[in-house]
Short mmCIF file of C-alpha atoms in Angstrom, two decimals:
data_model
loop_
_atom_site.label_atom_id
_atom_site.label_comp_id
_atom_site.label_asym_id
_atom_site.label_seq_id
_atom_site.Cartn_x
_atom_site.Cartn_y
_atom_site.Cartn_z
CA MET A 281 -50.63 12.74 44.93
CA MET A 282 -52.30 11.63 41.69
CA THR A 283 -54.86 9.63 43.69
CA LEU A 284 -55.75 12.72 45.72
CA PHE A 285 -56.14 14.75 42.53
CA VAL A 286 -58.43 12.16 40.93
CA MET A 287 -60.55 11.62 44.04
CA GLY A 288 -60.75 15.38 44.65
CA ALA A 289 -61.91 16.05 41.07
CA ILE A 290 -64.62 13.39 41.23
CA LEU A 291 -65.80 14.49 44.67
CA PHE A 292 -65.93 18.09 43.43
CA GLY A 293 -68.07 16.91 40.52
CA VAL A 294 -70.37 14.82 42.72
CA ILE A 295 -71.00 17.74 45.06
CA ILE A 296 -71.70 20.08 42.17
CA GLY A 297 -73.91 17.54 40.42
CA ARG A 298 -75.85 16.65 43.54
CA TRP A 299 -76.55 20.07 44.96
CA PHE A 300 -75.74 22.89 42.57
CA ILE A 301 -76.34 21.98 38.96
CA PRO A 302 -79.77 22.25 37.35
CA GLU A 303 -81.10 19.53 35.05
CA ALA A 304 -80.24 21.37 31.87
CA PHE A 305 -76.51 21.36 32.47
CA THR A 306 -75.89 18.22 30.41
CA LEU A 307 -76.75 20.27 27.32
CA TYR A 308 -73.97 22.74 27.90
CA ILE A 309 -71.39 20.40 29.36
CA ASP A 310 -70.96 18.32 26.20
CA PRO A 311 -68.85 20.74 24.10
CA VAL A 312 -66.72 21.50 27.17
CA THR A 313 -65.97 17.84 27.93
CA THR A 314 -65.31 17.12 24.24
CA LEU A 315 -62.72 19.89 24.16
CA ALA A 316 -61.25 18.69 27.46
CA LEU A 317 -61.02 15.13 26.09
CA CYS A 318 -59.24 16.32 22.92
CA VAL A 319 -56.77 18.42 24.91
CA MET A 320 -56.09 15.53 27.27
CA LEU A 321 -55.63 13.02 24.43
CA VAL A 322 -53.24 15.32 22.56
CA GLY A 323 -51.26 15.65 25.81
CA ILE A 324 -51.25 11.88 26.37
CA GLY A 325 -50.24 11.38 22.71
CA ILE A 326 -47.32 13.81 23.03
CA ASP A 327 -46.20 11.97 26.15
CA ILE A 328 -46.36 8.60 24.39
CA GLY A 329 -44.76 9.83 21.16
CA SER A 330 -41.87 11.59 22.87
CA LYS A 331 -40.76 8.42 24.71
CA ARG A 332 -38.37 7.62 21.85
CA GLU A 333 -35.83 5.89 24.09
CA THR A 334 -38.38 3.42 25.44
CA TRP A 335 -39.79 2.70 21.98
CA GLY A 336 -36.19 2.18 20.83
CA LYS A 337 -35.69 -0.39 23.58
CA LEU A 338 -38.71 -2.26 22.27
CA TRP A 339 -37.02 -2.73 18.86
CA GLU A 340 -33.67 -3.46 20.50
CA MET A 341 -34.96 -6.17 22.82
CA GLY A 342 -36.98 -7.82 20.10
CA ILE A 343 -40.14 -9.80 19.71
CA LYS A 344 -40.11 -11.41 23.15
CA VAL A 345 -40.49 -8.06 24.88
CA PHE A 346 -43.30 -7.08 22.54
CA LEU A 347 -44.99 -10.37 23.34
CA VAL A 348 -45.45 -9.39 27.00
CA PRO A 349 -47.91 -6.49 26.48
CA VAL A 350 -49.67 -8.40 23.68
CA LEU A 351 -50.27 -11.36 26.01
CA VAL A 352 -51.24 -9.09 28.92
CA ALA A 353 -53.78 -7.37 26.66
CA ALA A 354 -55.20 -10.62 25.26
CA GLY A 355 -55.43 -12.13 28.75
CA SER A 356 -57.13 -9.03 30.18
CA LEU A 357 -59.70 -8.92 27.41
CA ALA A 358 -60.47 -12.64 27.66
CA GLY A 359 -60.62 -12.44 31.46
CA ALA A 360 -62.91 -9.41 31.44
CA ALA A 361 -65.15 -11.09 28.88
CA ALA A 362 -65.39 -14.19 31.09
CA GLY A 363 -65.96 -12.20 34.29
CA GLY A 364 -68.49 -10.00 32.51
CA THR A 365 -70.42 -13.01 31.27
CA ILE A 366 -70.70 -14.32 34.84
CA MET A 367 -71.90 -10.91 36.07
CA GLY A 368 -74.30 -10.44 33.17
CA ILE A 369 -72.44 -7.50 31.61
CA PRO A 370 -72.71 -7.11 27.81
CA LEU A 371 -69.55 -8.18 25.95
CA ASN A 372 -68.82 -4.75 24.45
CA GLU A 373 -68.88 -3.22 27.94
CA SER A 374 -66.82 -5.89 29.70
CA THR A 375 -64.10 -5.93 27.03
CA ALA A 376 -63.94 -2.11 26.87
CA ILE A 377 -63.57 -2.02 30.65
CA GLY A 378 -60.91 -4.76 30.50
CA ALA A 379 -59.08 -2.70 27.86
CA GLY A 380 -58.47 -0.06 30.52
CA PHE A 381 -55.52 -2.24 31.66
CA GLY A 382 -55.53 -0.53 35.09
CA TRP A 383 -55.51 3.04 33.75
CA TYR A 384 -58.60 3.97 35.74
CA SER A 385 -58.72 7.72 35.12
CA LEU A 386 -58.55 7.46 31.32
CA SER A 387 -60.80 4.41 30.87
CA GLY A 388 -63.36 5.84 33.30
CA VAL A 389 -63.69 9.29 31.74
CA LEU A 390 -63.54 7.90 28.18
CA LEU A 391 -66.47 5.55 28.74
CA ALA A 392 -68.42 8.09 30.81
CA LYS A 393 -68.03 10.54 27.94
CA ILE A 394 -68.62 8.40 24.85
CA TYR A 395 -70.90 5.66 26.24
CA SER A 396 -72.65 5.96 29.60
CA VAL A 397 -71.78 7.31 33.03
CA GLU A 398 -72.68 3.97 34.65
CA THR A 399 -70.16 2.09 32.49
CA GLY A 400 -67.62 4.86 33.09
CA ALA A 401 -68.04 4.45 36.84
CA LEU A 402 -67.69 0.66 36.53
CA ALA A 403 -64.55 1.05 34.38
CA PHE A 404 -63.11 3.46 36.92
CA LEU A 405 -63.74 1.14 39.88
CA THR A 406 -62.62 -1.98 37.99
CA ASN A 407 -59.32 -0.44 37.03
CA VAL A 408 -58.74 1.00 40.52
CA ALA A 409 -59.33 -2.55 41.81
CA ARG A 410 -56.89 -3.89 39.21
CA GLU A 411 -54.17 -1.58 40.43
CA LEU A 412 -54.81 -2.60 44.04
CA ILE A 413 -54.78 -6.33 43.15
CA ALA A 414 -51.56 -5.75 41.19
CA PHE A 415 -49.87 -4.24 44.25
CA ILE A 416 -50.76 -7.37 46.23
CA ILE A 417 -49.97 -10.01 43.58
CA ILE A 418 -46.75 -8.65 42.04
CA PRO A 419 -44.60 -9.40 45.13
CA ILE A 420 -46.15 -12.88 45.41
CA LEU A 421 -45.32 -13.72 41.78
CA ALA A 422 -41.84 -12.22 42.14
CA ALA A 423 -41.17 -14.28 45.26
CA ARG A 424 -41.90 -17.43 43.25
CA SER A 425 -39.27 -16.42 40.65
CA MET A 426 -41.87 -16.10 37.97
CA GLY A 427 -39.67 -13.63 36.08
CA VAL A 428 -41.60 -11.58 33.58
CA VAL A 429 -44.96 -12.99 34.75
CA ALA A 430 -44.68 -10.60 37.71
CA VAL A 431 -45.17 -7.71 35.26
CA ALA A 432 -48.53 -9.03 33.97
CA PRO A 433 -50.94 -7.92 36.76
CA GLY A 434 -49.94 -4.24 36.48
CA GLY A 435 -51.11 -3.72 32.90
CA ALA A 436 -50.59 -0.14 31.78
CA THR A 437 -49.47 0.93 35.27
CA THR A 438 -46.10 -0.87 35.02
CA MET A 439 -44.49 2.26 33.57
CA ASP A 440 -45.54 4.49 36.47
CA THR A 441 -47.47 3.55 39.62
CA THR A 442 -46.45 -0.11 39.98
CA LEU A 443 -42.93 0.37 38.53
CA PRO A 444 -41.19 1.17 41.84
CA LEU A 445 -42.62 -2.03 43.32
CA ILE A 446 -41.61 -4.14 40.29
CA ALA A 447 -38.11 -2.65 40.35
CA ARG A 448 -37.76 -3.55 44.02
CA VAL A 449 -39.04 -7.14 43.93
CA THR A 450 -37.66 -8.27 40.54
CA ASP A 451 -34.40 -7.77 38.63
CA PRO A 452 -33.28 -4.80 36.47
CA GLU A 453 -34.06 -6.62 33.22
CA THR A 454 -37.65 -7.25 34.30
CA ALA A 455 -37.97 -3.60 35.35
CA ILE A 456 -36.99 -2.47 31.83
CA ILE A 457 -39.53 -4.90 30.35
CA ALA A 458 -42.09 -3.41 32.76
CA VAL A 459 -41.46 0.11 31.38
CA VAL A 460 -41.83 -1.07 27.78
CA ASN A 461 -44.91 -3.13 28.69
CA GLY A 462 -46.54 -0.13 30.39
CA LEU A 463 -45.82 2.15 27.45
CA VAL A 464 -47.22 -0.24 24.84
CA LEU A 465 -50.35 -0.96 26.91
CA SER A 466 -50.83 2.74 27.73
CA SER A 467 -50.87 3.58 24.05
CA MET A 468 -53.39 0.80 23.44
CA VAL A 469 -55.90 2.03 26.07
CA PRO A 470 -57.22 5.14 24.23
CA VAL A 471 -57.49 3.11 21.01
CA LEU A 472 -58.97 -0.17 22.30
CA VAL A 473 -61.51 1.25 24.80
CA PRO A 474 -63.51 3.16 22.11
CA LEU A 475 -63.08 0.28 19.64
CA PHE A 476 -64.46 -2.39 21.97
CA ILE A 477 -67.34 -0.27 23.29
CA GLY A 478 -68.38 0.27 19.65
CA LEU A 479 -68.65 -3.48 19.01
CA MET B 33 -65.44 8.81 18.02
CA ILE B 34 -63.05 9.75 15.21
CA TYR B 35 -61.92 12.87 17.10
CA ILE B 36 -60.49 10.60 19.80
CA PHE B 37 -58.15 8.85 17.37
CA LEU B 38 -57.27 12.09 15.57
CA SER B 39 -56.35 13.86 18.83
CA LEU B 40 -54.28 10.92 19.97
CA ALA B 41 -52.53 10.41 16.62
CA GLY B 42 -51.87 14.15 16.36
CA GLY B 43 -50.35 14.13 19.82
CA VAL B 44 -48.15 11.12 19.08
CA ALA B 45 -46.90 12.75 15.85
CA ILE B 46 -46.14 16.03 17.63
CA GLY B 47 -44.42 14.22 20.51
CA TYR B 48 -42.32 12.07 18.21
CA LEU B 49 -41.28 14.78 15.75
CA PHE B 50 -40.78 17.56 18.30
CA PRO B 51 -40.04 16.00 21.69
CA PRO B 52 -40.82 18.73 24.23
CA GLY B 53 -38.14 20.09 26.53
CA GLU B 54 -38.60 20.34 30.25
CA ALA B 55 -40.42 23.68 30.23
CA ARG B 56 -42.82 22.69 27.46
CA SER B 57 -43.36 19.31 29.10
CA ARG B 58 -44.58 21.04 32.23
CA ILE B 59 -47.09 23.14 30.24
CA ILE B 60 -48.37 20.05 28.39
CA GLN B 61 -48.61 18.18 31.69
CA ARG B 62 -50.68 21.01 33.15
CA LEU B 63 -53.02 21.09 30.12
CA THR B 64 -53.48 17.30 30.29
CA MET B 65 -54.28 17.51 33.99
CA THR B 66 -56.76 20.33 33.39
CA GLY B 67 -58.53 18.25 30.75
CA LEU B 68 -58.56 15.25 33.08
CA PHE B 69 -59.91 17.37 35.94
CA ILE B 70 -62.80 18.65 33.81
CA LEU B 71 -63.64 15.13 32.63
CA LEU B 72 -63.45 13.62 36.11
CA ALA B 73 -65.58 16.43 37.56
CA ALA B 74 -68.11 16.01 34.72
CA MET B 75 -68.25 12.27 35.41
CA GLY B 76 -68.66 13.01 39.12
CA ALA B 77 -71.41 15.53 38.41
CA GLN B 78 -73.33 13.03 36.31
CA LEU B 79 -72.85 10.40 39.02
CA GLY B 80 -73.94 12.81 41.73
CA SER B 81 -77.16 13.63 39.94
CA ASN B 82 -77.78 9.98 39.01
CA ASP B 83 -79.64 8.18 41.77
CA LYS B 84 -79.51 4.88 39.87
CA VAL B 85 -75.73 4.66 40.17
CA LEU B 86 -75.64 5.82 43.78
CA ALA B 87 -78.29 3.28 44.79
CA ASN B 88 -76.41 0.44 43.07
CA LEU B 89 -72.92 1.17 44.36
CA ASP B 90 -72.64 -2.21 46.13
CA ARG B 91 -73.55 -4.15 42.99
CA ILE B 92 -71.21 -2.01 40.87
CA GLY B 93 -68.46 -2.60 43.43
CA LEU B 94 -68.86 -6.37 43.18
CA GLN B 95 -68.89 -6.25 39.36
CA ALA B 96 -65.73 -4.12 39.45
CA PHE B 97 -63.95 -6.58 41.70
CA VAL B 98 -64.92 -9.59 39.55
CA LEU B 99 -63.90 -7.86 36.30
CA ALA B 100 -60.58 -6.76 37.82
CA ALA B 101 -59.79 -10.18 39.30
CA PHE B 102 -60.58 -11.95 36.02
CA SER B 103 -58.55 -9.43 33.98
CA VAL B 104 -55.51 -9.89 36.22
CA ALA B 105 -55.93 -13.69 36.17
CA GLY B 106 -56.21 -13.68 32.37
CA SER B 107 -53.08 -11.55 31.97
CA VAL B 108 -51.03 -13.65 34.38
CA LEU B 109 -52.16 -16.94 32.85
CA ALA B 110 -51.51 -15.77 29.28
CA VAL B 111 -47.95 -14.59 30.02
CA PHE B 112 -47.21 -17.61 32.22
CA ALA B 113 -48.48 -20.19 29.74
CA ILE B 114 -46.88 -18.77 26.60
CA PHE B 115 -43.49 -18.00 28.18
CA ARG B 116 -43.34 -21.42 29.77
CA TRP B 117 -44.15 -22.99 26.46
CA LEU B 118 -41.44 -20.92 24.72
CA GLU B 119 -38.90 -21.87 27.38
CA ALA B 120 -39.86 -25.52 27.20
CA GLY B 121 -39.12 -25.45 23.50
CA LYS B 122 -35.61 -24.18 24.24
CA SER B 123 -34.49 -26.19 27.26
CA GLY B 124 -35.72 -28.71 29.77
CA ASP B 125 -35.56 -26.38 32.73
CA SER B 126 -38.50 -24.06 32.19
CA ARG B 127 -39.42 -23.34 35.76
CA LYS B 128 -36.35 -21.38 36.77
CA ARG B 129 -37.12 -18.10 35.05
CA GLY B 130 -40.02 -16.76 33.08
CA ILE B 131 -37.88 -15.22 30.37
#
């Protein structure tokens, strides 16, 4: 459902951009997209802030649970930096893309808006690919009784899109950790992506 | 860039202090989706009118796959290594469970 919405919106934009919009449109589109970004970020913020129960669980379950998203984030950033170096992508771009943690819609539009549309497109595709890889790898890790390691591939998606899978292939405790992990990483995405691209 | 952090922080404060009920949640959800739609369409429009990106889609696809694979590998390795190390400090049997 969400995938259809995202693909439909982009396709709509591509068609408009390719065949209907004159060159000068970039001049007028900027204030509109800035407003749209603010509205969206306020909405995302409200969503994150109102998850009091999940934040409460984070304090309840202690440092070990907080360690999971911190390690997932550090590993993603280091991995993206390494992969980016191999592919000849500047460090600020690779780390900003890695800081999307699988949240392809937000990382893509953020970078397209504040940096460049090429990097936005790369962030979008990278984080779509991350979600797909996560769907494949999570059951493999779970089958090897890796415990909480099975949460790591999903990044920010472990509170929504990959959660049903994690809940099915792991145990209830790991599923709760997945929700907390997803929430912490989701709140890091809109902060870290602009920070790293500004490096 | 500061407006990004202000919008987000404002939203978090509002959400924490006044958690929305079901009806208000639905309105906020709709506003968020409208914002996302505009941004995705704007990105699409820029892509559609940008021949450089369209011509390089295969290269961008490869870069995306490499970045994604390395990010996932980094995350898995980091959690695996540190949790194993923590477990090893506690007991001899570290392989049974990750936590």
